Amino acid sequence: MQSCTGGNAVVIGGGYIAMECAASLVTNKINVTMVFPEAHCMPRLFTPKIASYYEDYYQSKGVKFIRGTILSSFEFDSNGKVTAVNLRDGSQIPADMVVVGIGIRPNTSLFEGQLTMEKGGIKVNGKLQTSNDSVYAVGDVAVFPVDLCGRIRRLEHVDSAQKTAKHVAAVIMEPEKTGEFKYLPLFYSKAFSFSWRFYGDNAGEVVHFGDYLGTKFGAYWINNGHLVGSFLEGGTEDEFKAIANATQLKPAVDDLAEVGRQGLNFAMTGNKQIKPHTPSIEAGTSSLVVETPIYPWHATAGVAVAASVAAFAYWYGRRRRRW
């Protein structure tokens, strides 16, 4: 980026990497054009209304969007440096640098014919064991049961990758004490001054709420009469925890219009009786804390041992002085 200040960058893709890189590039005074085949950015998660909000802001910062086409080839100079990208629609965009963020395909070829595959990944059970129970799979490659969704899923995000790995470590080290992996899907991102989180599953009907001309807004996903997903931009830590709690509880929803009218208050005030454990983000990343119960007798025994040691040391010291 430092070598291209004032130059042109083309970002291929409209997902996480593309959106976050585009924000950093334009902040560093580089002209940015984003190219992706879908109708709007973040199509696997964002609704058109949510996407429009972010795209409008990016455009106000100078980012250009080219939708509905893809990269077909590069142009290079005699030194092998990229000078332009050619798009399938026939257009050409000058480029001093290119970022290609078009997603991943899990590399499972090593295990073909040895482990059970499903949905493009390695199928695991609730303890993240594969069809060979001495082999575990974690992260983007693992297809595991998600209770909230009522089905197995393969998730591509750092939060899932870290927490599945930590759970497998616990399963291996303390198999008798470690139960099945219970996970509330969490996706989050920060770019410019934005900070959003999504919990759950984006299935069913969508109810938008909040001020889409301001800085705090969100959406709920209602599937089969229950809340299954929640999105919030610009929330406080308490507000993010509230939508996580509400999503985990899957409350029944009879009136979509009423939920939209209540907006964030639906999560803030509607589920205070029950407060299940919810995922949290700490210091810019995510963490899963394995809590070990502390029993009163542990403390009592510790105090007794410490007192005994101190008494012996005092007695022994007096004897040494007499000698």
PDB file of C-alpha atoms in Angstrom:
ATOM      1  CA  MET A   1       0.000   0.000   0.000  1.00  0.00           C
ATOM      2  CA  GLN A   2       2.824   2.382   0.834  1.00  0.00           C
ATOM      3  CA  SER A   3       4.319   1.974  -2.628  1.00  0.00           C
ATOM      4  CA  CYS A   4       0.951   2.652  -4.308  1.00  0.00           C
ATOM      5  CA  THR A   5      -0.195   5.827  -2.553  1.00  0.00           C
ATOM      6  CA  GLY A   6      -2.159   7.859  -5.072  1.00  0.00           C
ATOM      7  CA  GLY A   7      -2.331   4.865  -7.403  1.00  0.00           C
ATOM      8  CA  ASN A   8      -5.113   2.461  -8.356  1.00  0.00           C
ATOM      9  CA  ALA A   9      -6.114  -0.719  -6.555  1.00  0.00           C
ATOM     10  CA  VAL A  10      -8.642  -3.242  -7.834  1.00  0.00           C
ATOM     11  CA  VAL A  11     -10.272  -5.469  -5.238  1.00  0.00           C
ATOM     12  CA  ILE A  12     -11.768  -8.647  -6.690  1.00  0.00           C
ATOM     13  CA  GLY A  13     -14.584  -9.923  -4.481  1.00  0.00           C
ATOM     14  CA  GLY A  14     -17.310  -8.521  -2.262  1.00  0.00           C
ATOM     15  CA  GLY A  15     -16.940 -10.439   0.985  1.00  0.00           C
ATOM     16  CA  TYR A  16     -15.028  -9.993   4.253  1.00  0.00           C
ATOM     17  CA  ILE A  17     -11.536  -9.649   2.829  1.00  0.00           C
ATOM     18  CA  ALA A  18     -12.680  -7.399   0.014  1.00  0.00           C
ATOM     19  CA  MET A  19     -14.663  -5.028   2.249  1.00  0.00           C
ATOM     20  CA  GLU A  20     -11.987  -4.769   4.929  1.00  0.00           C
ATOM     21  CA  CYS A  21      -9.146  -4.353   2.422  1.00  0.00           C
ATOM     22  CA  ALA A  22     -11.063  -1.733   0.431  1.00  0.00           C
ATOM     23  CA  ALA A  23     -11.570   0.325   3.585  1.00  0.00           C
ATOM     24  CA  SER A  24      -7.853   0.163   4.447  1.00  0.00           C
ATOM     25  CA  LEU A  25      -6.760   0.953   0.901  1.00  0.00           C
ATOM     26  CA  VAL A  26      -8.933   4.023   0.457  1.00  0.00           C
ATOM     27  CA  THR A  27      -7.961   5.252   3.935  1.00  0.00           C
ATOM     28  CA  ASN A  28      -4.347   5.107   2.718  1.00  0.00           C
ATOM     29  CA  LYS A  29      -5.171   7.433  -0.204  1.00  0.00           C
ATOM     30  CA  ILE A  30      -5.405   4.759  -2.885  1.00  0.00           C
ATOM     31  CA  ASN A  31      -8.113   4.801  -5.564  1.00  0.00           C
ATOM     32  CA  VAL A  32     -10.182   1.650  -5.076  1.00  0.00           C
ATOM     33  CA  THR A  33     -12.496  -0.237  -7.422  1.00  0.00           C
ATOM     34  CA  MET A  34     -14.336  -3.319  -6.156  1.00  0.00           C
ATOM     35  CA  VAL A  35     -15.476  -5.973  -8.647  1.00  0.00           C
ATOM     36  CA  PHE A  36     -17.844  -8.836  -7.793  1.00  0.00           C
ATOM     37  CA  PRO A  37     -20.480 -10.880  -9.655  1.00  0.00           C
ATOM     38  CA  GLU A  38     -23.320 -10.518  -7.133  1.00  0.00           C
ATOM     39  CA  ALA A  39     -25.911  -7.750  -6.921  1.00  0.00           C
ATOM     40  CA  HIS A  40     -24.477  -6.380  -3.656  1.00  0.00           C
ATOM     41  CA  CYS A  41     -21.614  -6.840  -1.197  1.00  0.00           C
ATOM     42  CA  MET A  42     -21.540  -9.606   1.438  1.00  0.00           C
ATOM     43  CA  PRO A  43     -24.345 -11.525  -0.325  1.00  0.00           C
ATOM     44  CA  ARG A  44     -24.142 -14.612   1.915  1.00  0.00           C
ATOM     45  CA  LEU A  45     -25.034 -12.541   4.980  1.00  0.00           C
ATOM     46  CA  PHE A  46     -26.217  -9.017   4.177  1.00  0.00           C
ATOM     47  CA  THR A  47     -29.727  -8.260   2.999  1.00  0.00           C
ATOM     48  CA  PRO A  48     -29.964  -5.721   0.141  1.00  0.00           C
ATOM     49  CA  LYS A  49     -30.990  -3.059   2.680  1.00  0.00           C
ATOM     50  CA  ILE A  50     -28.000  -3.685   4.939  1.00  0.00           C
ATOM     51  CA  ALA A  51     -25.607  -3.910   1.985  1.00  0.00           C
ATOM     52  CA  SER A  52     -26.915  -0.631   0.549  1.00  0.00           C
ATOM     53  CA  TYR A  53     -26.040   1.200   3.772  1.00  0.00           C
ATOM     54  CA  TYR A  54     -22.403   0.113   3.674  1.00  0.00           C
ATOM     55  CA  GLU A  55     -22.015   0.517  -0.066  1.00  0.00           C
ATOM     56  CA  ASP A  56     -23.326   4.089   0.106  1.00  0.00           C
ATOM     57  CA  TYR A  57     -20.770   4.913   2.790  1.00  0.00           C
ATOM     58  CA  TYR A  58     -17.905   3.267   0.891  1.00  0.00           C
ATOM     59  CA  GLN A  59     -18.850   5.227  -2.211  1.00  0.00           C
ATOM     60  CA  SER A  60     -18.856   8.461  -0.192  1.00  0.00           C
ATOM     61  CA  LYS A  61     -15.227   7.639   0.668  1.00  0.00           C
ATOM     62  CA  GLY A  62     -14.348   7.175  -2.993  1.00  0.00           C
ATOM     63  CA  VAL A  63     -14.703   3.414  -3.476  1.00  0.00           C
ATOM     64  CA  LYS A  64     -16.178   2.446  -6.854  1.00  0.00           C
ATOM     65  CA  PHE A  65     -18.349  -0.654  -7.277  1.00  0.00           C
ATOM     66  CA  ILE A  66     -18.611  -2.773 -10.417  1.00  0.00           C
ATOM     67  CA  ARG A  67     -21.243  -5.459  -9.907  1.00  0.00           C
ATOM     68  CA  GLY A  68     -22.396  -8.366 -12.014  1.00  0.00           C
ATOM     69  CA  THR A  69     -19.087  -9.319 -13.633  1.00  0.00           C
ATOM     70  CA  ILE A  70     -15.794 -11.009 -12.808  1.00  0.00           C
ATOM     71  CA  LEU A  71     -12.099 -10.855 -13.599  1.00  0.00           C
ATOM     72  CA  SER A  72     -11.023 -12.565 -16.806  1.00  0.00           C
ATOM     73  CA  SER A  73      -7.306 -11.684 -17.054  1.00  0.00           C
ATOM     74  CA  PHE A  74      -4.464  -9.352 -16.029  1.00  0.00           C
ATOM     75  CA  GLU A  75      -2.296  -6.999 -18.061  1.00  0.00           C
ATOM     76  CA  PHE A  76       1.410  -6.788 -17.156  1.00  0.00           C
ATOM     77  CA  ASP A  77       4.298  -4.543 -18.175  1.00  0.00           C
ATOM     78  CA  SER A  78       7.696  -5.784 -19.359  1.00  0.00           C
ATOM     79  CA  ASN A  79       8.821  -6.185 -15.737  1.00  0.00           C
ATOM     80  CA  GLY A  80       5.900  -8.412 -14.866  1.00  0.00           C
ATOM     81  CA  LYS A  81       4.113  -5.749 -12.825  1.00  0.00           C
ATOM     82  CA  VAL A  82       0.333  -5.618 -13.109  1.00  0.00           C
ATOM     83  CA  THR A  83      -0.986  -2.592 -14.997  1.00  0.00           C
ATOM     84  CA  ALA A  84      -4.668  -3.414 -15.515  1.00  0.00           C
ATOM     85  CA  VAL A  85      -7.369  -6.022 -15.076  1.00  0.00           C
ATOM     86  CA  ASN A  86      -9.706  -7.179 -17.828  1.00  0.00           C
ATOM     87  CA  LEU A  87     -13.282  -8.021 -16.894  1.00  0.00           C
ATOM     88  CA  ARG A  88     -15.601 -10.523 -18.492  1.00  0.00           C
ATOM     89  CA  ASP A  89     -17.943  -7.718 -19.592  1.00  0.00           C
ATOM     90  CA  GLY A  90     -15.137  -6.393 -21.807  1.00  0.00           C
ATOM     91  CA  SER A  91     -14.085  -3.431 -19.694  1.00  0.00           C
ATOM     92  CA  GLN A  92     -10.554  -2.758 -18.484  1.00  0.00           C
ATOM     93  CA  ILE A  93      -9.523  -1.092 -15.206  1.00  0.00           C
ATOM     94  CA  PRO A  94      -6.044   0.378 -14.628  1.00  0.00           C
ATOM     95  CA  ALA A  95      -4.310  -1.151 -11.615  1.00  0.00           C
ATOM     96  CA  ASP A  96      -1.102  -0.648  -9.678  1.00  0.00           C
ATOM     97  CA  MET A  97      -2.074  -3.418  -7.278  1.00  0.00           C
ATOM     98  CA  VAL A  98      -4.783  -6.098  -7.117  1.00  0.00           C
ATOM     99  CA  VAL A  99      -6.328  -7.822  -4.125  1.00  0.00           C
ATOM    100  CA  VAL A 100      -8.114 -11.092  -4.890  1.00  0.00           C
ATOM    101  CA  GLY A 101     -10.492 -12.056  -2.085  1.00  0.00           C
ATOM    102  CA  ILE A 102     -12.900 -14.549  -3.608  1.00  0.00           C
ATOM    103  CA  GLY A 103     -13.365 -17.058  -0.796  1.00  0.00           C
ATOM    104  CA  ILE A 104     -11.941 -20.487  -0.130  1.00  0.00           C
ATOM    105  CA  ARG A 105     -12.615 -24.103  -0.950  1.00  0.00           C
ATOM    106  CA  PRO A 106     -11.723 -26.508   1.878  1.00  0.00           C
ATOM    107  CA  ASN A 107      -8.739 -28.677   0.992  1.00  0.00           C
ATOM    108  CA  THR A 108      -9.958 -32.137   1.948  1.00  0.00           C
ATOM    109  CA  SER A 109      -8.168 -34.107  -0.780  1.00  0.00           C
ATOM    110  CA  LEU A 110      -5.718 -35.669   1.683  1.00  0.00           C
ATOM    111  CA  PHE A 111      -8.598 -37.426   3.459  1.00  0.00           C
ATOM    112  CA  GLU A 112     -10.757 -38.491   0.500  1.00  0.00           C
ATOM    113  CA  GLY A 113     -11.725 -42.135   0.888  1.00  0.00           C
ATOM    114  CA  GLN A 114     -10.545 -42.188   4.507  1.00  0.00           C
ATOM    115  CA  LEU A 115     -12.966 -39.846   6.316  1.00  0.00           C
ATOM    116  CA  THR A 116     -16.656 -39.152   5.731  1.00  0.00           C
ATOM    117  CA  MET A 117     -17.259 -35.946   3.755  1.00  0.00           C
ATOM    118  CA  GLU A 118     -20.386 -33.802   3.610  1.00  0.00           C
ATOM    119  CA  LYS A 119     -21.238 -30.296   2.394  1.00  0.00           C
ATOM    120  CA  GLY A 120     -17.757 -29.824   1.009  1.00  0.00           C
ATOM    121  CA  GLY A 121     -16.004 -30.505   4.308  1.00  0.00           C
ATOM    122  CA  ILE A 122     -15.124 -33.207   6.811  1.00  0.00           C
ATOM    123  CA  LYS A 123     -18.157 -34.401   8.771  1.00  0.00           C
ATOM    124  CA  VAL A 124     -17.710 -34.545  12.555  1.00  0.00           C
ATOM    125  CA  ASN A 125     -19.884 -35.346  15.575  1.00  0.00           C
ATOM    126  CA  GLY A 126     -20.664 -33.169  18.589  1.00  0.00           C
ATOM    127  CA  LYS A 127     -17.150 -33.728  19.960  1.00  0.00           C
ATOM    128  CA  LEU A 128     -15.653 -32.793  16.587  1.00  0.00           C
ATOM    129  CA  GLN A 129     -14.529 -36.359  15.925  1.00  0.00           C
ATOM    130  CA  THR A 130     -14.503 -37.545  12.327  1.00  0.00           C
ATOM    131  CA  SER A 131     -15.658 -40.968  11.128  1.00  0.00           C
ATOM    132  CA  ASN A 132     -12.311 -42.152  12.526  1.00  0.00           C
ATOM    133  CA  ASP A 133     -12.745 -41.297  16.214  1.00  0.00           C
ATOM    134  CA  SER A 134      -9.004 -40.731  16.690  1.00  0.00           C
ATOM    135  CA  VAL A 135      -9.056 -37.948  14.099  1.00  0.00           C
ATOM    136  CA  TYR A 136     -10.605 -34.551  14.794  1.00  0.00           C
ATOM    137  CA  ALA A 137     -11.443 -31.697  12.425  1.00  0.00           C
ATOM    138  CA  VAL A 138     -11.728 -28.007  13.308  1.00  0.00           C
ATOM    139  CA  GLY A 139     -12.120 -24.658  11.606  1.00  0.00           C
ATOM    140  CA  ASP A 140     -13.275 -23.983   8.053  1.00  0.00           C
ATOM    141  CA  VAL A 141     -12.856 -27.609   7.019  1.00  0.00           C
ATOM    142  CA  ALA A 142     -15.168 -29.076   9.692  1.00  0.00           C
ATOM    143  CA  VAL A 143     -18.894 -29.754   9.167  1.00  0.00           C
ATOM    144  CA  PHE A 144     -20.387 -29.965  12.661  1.00  0.00           C
ATOM    145  CA  PRO A 145     -23.841 -29.977  14.307  1.00  0.00           C
ATOM    146  CA  VAL A 146     -25.229 -26.537  15.213  1.00  0.00           C
ATOM    147  CA  ASP A 147     -28.199 -26.930  17.561  1.00  0.00           C
ATOM    148  CA  LEU A 148     -29.595 -23.473  16.853  1.00  0.00           C
ATOM    149  CA  CYS A 149     -29.864 -24.255  13.150  1.00  0.00           C
ATOM    150  CA  GLY A 150     -31.034 -27.837  13.600  1.00  0.00           C
ATOM    151  CA  ARG A 151     -28.529 -29.063  11.030  1.00  0.00           C
ATOM    152  CA  ILE A 152     -24.833 -29.540  10.389  1.00  0.00           C
ATOM    153  CA  ARG A 153     -22.922 -26.557   9.025  1.00  0.00           C
ATOM    154  CA  ARG A 154     -19.493 -25.594   7.796  1.00  0.00           C
ATOM    155  CA  LEU A 155     -18.580 -22.104   9.010  1.00  0.00           C
ATOM    156  CA  GLU A 156     -15.842 -19.851   7.648  1.00  0.00           C
ATOM    157  CA  HIS A 157     -14.817 -17.416  10.359  1.00  0.00           C
ATOM    158  CA  VAL A 158     -12.018 -16.952  12.877  1.00  0.00           C
ATOM    159  CA  ASP A 159     -14.423 -17.265  15.827  1.00  0.00           C
ATOM    160  CA  SER A 160     -15.522 -20.754  14.813  1.00  0.00           C
ATOM    161  CA  ALA A 161     -11.951 -21.769  13.972  1.00  0.00           C
ATOM    162  CA  GLN A 162     -10.593 -20.757  17.363  1.00  0.00           C
ATOM    163  CA  LYS A 163     -13.425 -22.190  19.439  1.00  0.00           C
ATOM    164  CA  THR A 164     -13.567 -25.554  17.668  1.00  0.00           C
ATOM    165  CA  ALA A 165      -9.799 -25.898  18.193  1.00  0.00           C
ATOM    166  CA  LYS A 166     -10.080 -25.079  21.903  1.00  0.00           C
ATOM    167  CA  HIS A 167     -12.915 -27.567  22.314  1.00  0.00           C
ATOM    168  CA  VAL A 168     -10.920 -30.361  20.679  1.00  0.00           C
ATOM    169  CA  ALA A 169      -8.008 -29.610  23.012  1.00  0.00           C
ATOM    170  CA  ALA A 170     -10.400 -29.992  25.960  1.00  0.00           C
ATOM    171  CA  VAL A 171     -11.871 -33.215  24.547  1.00  0.00           C
ATOM    172  CA  ILE A 172      -8.400 -34.727  24.155  1.00  0.00           C
ATOM    173  CA  MET A 173      -7.098 -33.612  27.553  1.00  0.00           C
ATOM    174  CA  GLU A 174     -10.239 -34.229  29.625  1.00  0.00           C
ATOM    175  CA  PRO A 175     -12.599 -36.475  27.624  1.00  0.00           C
ATOM    176  CA  GLU A 176     -14.736 -37.454  30.635  1.00  0.00           C
ATOM    177  CA  LYS A 177     -15.376 -33.844  31.636  1.00  0.00           C
ATOM    178  CA  THR A 178     -15.925 -32.356  28.185  1.00  0.00           C
ATOM    179  CA  GLY A 179     -19.330 -32.514  26.551  1.00  0.00           C
ATOM    180  CA  GLU A 180     -20.399 -31.806  23.011  1.00  0.00           C
ATOM    181  CA  PHE A 181     -19.517 -28.568  21.271  1.00  0.00           C
ATOM    182  CA  LYS A 182     -22.319 -26.045  21.756  1.00  0.00           C
ATOM    183  CA  TYR A 183     -21.848 -23.073  19.496  1.00  0.00           C
ATOM    184  CA  LEU A 184     -23.767 -19.938  18.678  1.00  0.00           C
ATOM    185  CA  PRO A 185     -22.480 -18.892  15.234  1.00  0.00           C
ATOM    186  CA  LEU A 186     -20.820 -15.489  15.405  1.00  0.00           C
ATOM    187  CA  PHE A 187     -19.580 -13.322  12.554  1.00  0.00           C
ATOM    188  CA  TYR A 188     -18.158  -9.845  13.028  1.00  0.00           C
ATOM    189  CA  SER A 189     -16.176  -7.190  11.213  1.00  0.00           C
ATOM    190  CA  LYS A 190     -14.727  -3.724  11.704  1.00  0.00           C
ATOM    191  CA  ALA A 191     -14.010  -1.245   8.916  1.00  0.00           C
ATOM    192  CA  PHE A 192     -13.838   2.545   8.941  1.00  0.00           C
ATOM    193  CA  SER A 193     -15.790   3.470  12.082  1.00  0.00           C
ATOM    194  CA  PHE A 194     -18.195   0.546  11.651  1.00  0.00           C
ATOM    195  CA  SER A 195     -18.425  -2.423  13.991  1.00  0.00           C
ATOM    196  CA  TRP A 196     -21.077  -5.078  13.475  1.00  0.00           C
ATOM    197  CA  ARG A 197     -21.845  -8.552  14.750  1.00  0.00           C
ATOM    198  CA  PHE A 198     -24.166 -11.270  13.558  1.00  0.00           C
ATOM    199  CA  TYR A 199     -25.299 -14.163  15.738  1.00  0.00           C
ATOM    200  CA  GLY A 200     -27.137 -17.298  14.649  1.00  0.00           C
ATOM    201  CA  ASP A 201     -28.556 -18.266  11.283  1.00  0.00           C
ATOM    202  CA  ASN A 202     -29.719 -15.960   8.482  1.00  0.00           C
ATOM    203  CA  ALA A 203     -32.661 -18.168   7.514  1.00  0.00           C
ATOM    204  CA  GLY A 204     -36.338 -17.252   7.170  1.00  0.00           C
ATOM    205  CA  GLU A 205     -37.962 -13.824   7.053  1.00  0.00           C
ATOM    206  CA  VAL A 206     -36.020 -10.644   7.844  1.00  0.00           C
ATOM    207  CA  VAL A 207     -37.200  -7.795  10.053  1.00  0.00           C
ATOM    208  CA  HIS A 208     -35.078  -4.640   9.856  1.00  0.00           C
ATOM    209  CA  PHE A 209     -34.977  -2.150  12.712  1.00  0.00           C
ATOM    210  CA  GLY A 210     -33.191   1.015  13.791  1.00  0.00           C
ATOM    211  CA  ASP A 211     -31.979   4.104  11.978  1.00  0.00           C
ATOM    212  CA  TYR A 212     -30.597   3.223   8.560  1.00  0.00           C
ATOM    213  CA  LEU A 213     -29.716   6.882   8.088  1.00  0.00           C
ATOM    214  CA  GLY A 214     -27.787   6.950  11.354  1.00  0.00           C
ATOM    215  CA  THR A 215     -25.172   4.786  13.036  1.00  0.00           C
ATOM    216  CA  LYS A 216     -27.155   2.114  14.900  1.00  0.00           C
ATOM    217  CA  PHE A 217     -29.416  -0.372  13.143  1.00  0.00           C
ATOM    218  CA  GLY A 218     -29.974  -4.080  12.788  1.00  0.00           C
ATOM    219  CA  ALA A 219     -32.121  -6.978  11.673  1.00  0.00           C
ATOM    220  CA  TYR A 220     -33.720 -10.143  13.023  1.00  0.00           C
ATOM    221  CA  TRP A 221     -34.237 -13.394  11.123  1.00  0.00           C
ATOM    222  CA  ILE A 222     -37.421 -15.284  11.992  1.00  0.00           C
ATOM    223  CA  ASN A 223     -37.705 -18.913  10.879  1.00  0.00           C
ATOM    224  CA  ASN A 224     -40.623 -21.245  11.652  1.00  0.00           C
ATOM    225  CA  GLY A 225     -42.000 -18.738  14.149  1.00  0.00           C
ATOM    226  CA  HIS A 226     -38.766 -18.348  16.146  1.00  0.00           C
ATOM    227  CA  LEU A 227     -35.914 -15.882  16.264  1.00  0.00           C
ATOM    228  CA  VAL A 228     -32.843 -17.603  14.780  1.00  0.00           C
ATOM    229  CA  GLY A 229     -30.530 -14.749  13.766  1.00  0.00           C
ATOM    230  CA  SER A 230     -29.648 -11.207  14.849  1.00  0.00           C
ATOM    231  CA  PHE A 231     -27.501  -8.490  13.259  1.00  0.00           C
ATOM    232  CA  LEU A 232     -26.469  -5.225  14.902  1.00  0.00           C
ATOM    233  CA  GLU A 233     -24.314  -2.337  13.722  1.00  0.00           C
ATOM    234  CA  GLY A 234     -22.929   0.193  16.185  1.00  0.00           C
ATOM    235  CA  GLY A 235     -23.995  -1.567  19.371  1.00  0.00           C
ATOM    236  CA  THR A 236     -22.518  -1.358  22.842  1.00  0.00           C
ATOM    237  CA  GLU A 237     -21.092  -4.477  24.466  1.00  0.00           C
ATOM    238  CA  ASP A 238     -24.309  -4.885  26.489  1.00  0.00           C
ATOM    239  CA  GLU A 239     -26.413  -4.568  23.346  1.00  0.00           C
ATOM    240  CA  PHE A 240     -24.330  -7.128  21.485  1.00  0.00           C
ATOM    241  CA  LYS A 241     -24.664  -9.520  24.422  1.00  0.00           C
ATOM    242  CA  ALA A 242     -28.420  -8.922  24.489  1.00  0.00           C
ATOM    243  CA  ILE A 243     -28.917  -9.916  20.850  1.00  0.00           C
ATOM    244  CA  ALA A 244     -26.681 -12.956  21.416  1.00  0.00           C
ATOM    245  CA  ASN A 245     -28.805 -14.013  24.408  1.00  0.00           C
ATOM    246  CA  ALA A 246     -32.034 -13.487  22.501  1.00  0.00           C
ATOM    247  CA  THR A 247     -30.790 -15.495  19.524  1.00  0.00           C
ATOM    248  CA  GLN A 248     -29.590 -18.341  21.708  1.00  0.00           C
ATOM    249  CA  LEU A 249     -32.968 -18.533  23.441  1.00  0.00           C
ATOM    250  CA  LYS A 250     -34.874 -18.711  20.117  1.00  0.00           C
ATOM    251  CA  PRO A 251     -38.036 -17.001  21.468  1.00  0.00           C
ATOM    252  CA  ALA A 252     -41.324 -17.494  19.630  1.00  0.00           C
ATOM    253  CA  VAL A 253     -42.321 -14.599  17.377  1.00  0.00           C
ATOM    254  CA  ASP A 254     -45.962 -14.197  16.381  1.00  0.00           C
ATOM    255  CA  ASP A 255     -45.998 -10.610  15.090  1.00  0.00           C
ATOM    256  CA  LEU A 256     -43.126  -9.571  12.831  1.00  0.00           C
ATOM    257  CA  ALA A 257     -44.317  -5.972  12.692  1.00  0.00           C
ATOM    258  CA  GLU A 258     -44.273  -5.728  16.485  1.00  0.00           C
ATOM    259  CA  VAL A 259     -40.726  -7.095  16.616  1.00  0.00           C
ATOM    260  CA  GLY A 260     -39.686  -4.470  14.085  1.00  0.00           C
ATOM    261  CA  ARG A 261     -41.395  -1.759  16.129  1.00  0.00           C
ATOM    262  CA  GLN A 262     -39.600  -2.822  19.303  1.00  0.00           C
ATOM    263  CA  GLY A 263     -36.304  -3.109  17.482  1.00  0.00           C
ATOM    264  CA  LEU A 264     -33.332  -3.475  19.773  1.00  0.00           C
ATOM    265  CA  ASN A 265     -35.618  -3.348  22.829  1.00  0.00           C
ATOM    266  CA  PHE A 266     -36.990  -6.744  21.792  1.00  0.00           C
ATOM    267  CA  ALA A 267     -33.611  -8.233  22.691  1.00  0.00           C
ATOM    268  CA  MET A 268     -32.753  -5.850  25.537  1.00  0.00           C
ATOM    269  CA  THR A 269     -35.942  -6.280  27.583  1.00  0.00           C
ATOM    270  CA  GLY A 270     -37.590  -9.457  26.349  1.00  0.00           C
ATOM    271  CA  ASN A 271     -35.160 -12.068  27.658  1.00  0.00           C
ATOM    272  CA  LYS A 272     -33.937 -10.864  31.053  1.00  0.00           C
ATOM    273  CA  GLN A 273     -35.277 -13.827  33.017  1.00  0.00           C
ATOM    274  CA  ILE A 274     -32.820 -16.291  31.458  1.00  0.00           C
ATOM    275  CA  LYS A 275     -29.191 -15.416  30.791  1.00  0.00           C
ATOM    276  CA  PRO A 276     -27.353 -18.280  29.120  1.00  0.00           C
ATOM    277  CA  HIS A 277     -23.645 -18.176  28.440  1.00  0.00           C
ATOM    278  CA  THR A 278     -22.937 -16.254  25.235  1.00  0.00           C
ATOM    279  CA  PRO A 279     -19.864 -15.858  23.034  1.00  0.00           C
ATOM    280  CA  SER A 280     -17.794 -12.723  23.518  1.00  0.00           C
ATOM    281  CA  ILE A 281     -15.089 -10.867  21.652  1.00  0.00           C
ATOM    282  CA  GLU A 282     -12.077  -9.744  23.643  1.00  0.00           C
ATOM    283  CA  ALA A 283      -9.229  -7.505  22.496  1.00  0.00           C
ATOM    284  CA  GLY A 284     -10.289  -7.610  18.883  1.00  0.00           C
ATOM    285  CA  THR A 285     -10.598 -11.360  18.668  1.00  0.00           C
ATOM    286  CA  SER A 286     -12.747 -14.083  20.083  1.00  0.00           C
ATOM    287  CA  SER A 287     -12.197 -16.354  23.062  1.00  0.00           C
ATOM    288  CA  LEU A 288     -13.691 -19.368  24.733  1.00  0.00           C
ATOM    289  CA  VAL A 289     -12.954 -19.591  28.435  1.00  0.00           C
ATOM    290  CA  VAL A 290     -13.085 -23.081  29.910  1.00  0.00           C
ATOM    291  CA  GLU A 291     -14.229 -22.499  33.472  1.00  0.00           C
ATOM    292  CA  THR A 292     -13.148 -24.938  36.190  1.00  0.00           C
ATOM    293  CA  PRO A 293     -15.411 -24.899  39.270  1.00  0.00           C
ATOM    294  CA  ILE A 294     -13.766 -23.839  42.515  1.00  0.00           C
ATOM    295  CA  TYR A 295     -14.994 -25.840  45.495  1.00  0.00           C
ATOM    296  CA  PRO A 296     -15.049 -24.431  49.036  1.00  0.00           C
ATOM    297  CA  TRP A 297     -13.119 -27.393  50.415  1.00  0.00           C
ATOM    298  CA  HIS A 298     -10.241 -26.614  48.057  1.00  0.00           C
ATOM    299  CA  ALA A 299      -9.848 -23.248  49.746  1.00  0.00           C
ATOM    300  CA  THR A 300     -10.239 -24.727  53.237  1.00  0.00           C
ATOM    301  CA  ALA A 301      -7.625 -27.398  52.572  1.00  0.00           C
ATOM    302  CA  GLY A 302      -5.249 -24.802  51.145  1.00  0.00           C
ATOM    303  CA  VAL A 303      -5.514 -22.621  54.246  1.00  0.00           C
ATOM    304  CA  ALA A 304      -4.979 -25.638  56.544  1.00  0.00           C
ATOM    305  CA  VAL A 305      -1.877 -26.758  54.655  1.00  0.00           C
ATOM    306  CA  ALA A 306      -0.440 -23.235  54.620  1.00  0.00           C
ATOM    307  CA  ALA A 307      -1.004 -22.886  58.388  1.00  0.00           C
ATOM    308  CA  SER A 308       0.651 -26.245  59.046  1.00  0.00           C
ATOM    309  CA  VAL A 309       3.697 -25.344  56.963  1.00  0.00           C
ATOM    310  CA  ALA A 310       4.018 -21.995  58.700  1.00  0.00           C
ATOM    311  CA  ALA A 311       3.798 -23.611  62.166  1.00  0.00           C
ATOM    312  CA  PHE A 312       6.428 -26.225  61.285  1.00  0.00           C
ATOM    313  CA  ALA A 313       8.755 -23.544  59.893  1.00  0.00           C
ATOM    314  CA  TYR A 314       8.402 -21.494  63.089  1.00  0.00           C
ATOM    315  CA  TRP A 315       9.103 -24.561  65.305  1.00  0.00           C
ATOM    316  CA  TYR A 316      12.052 -25.668  63.182  1.00  0.00           C
ATOM    317  CA  GLY A 317      13.529 -22.172  63.195  1.00  0.00           C
ATOM    318  CA  ARG A 318      13.440 -21.950  66.976  1.00  0.00           C
ATOM    319  CA  ARG A 319      15.163 -25.343  67.274  1.00  0.00           C
ATOM    320  CA  ARG A 320      17.922 -24.263  64.851  1.00  0.00           C
ATOM    321  CA  ARG A 321      18.606 -21.163  66.947  1.00  0.00           C
ATOM    322  CA  ARG A 322      18.875 -23.289  70.130  1.00  0.00           C
ATOM    323  CA  TRP A 323      21.342 -25.605  68.382  1.00  0.00           C
TER     324      TRP A 323
END
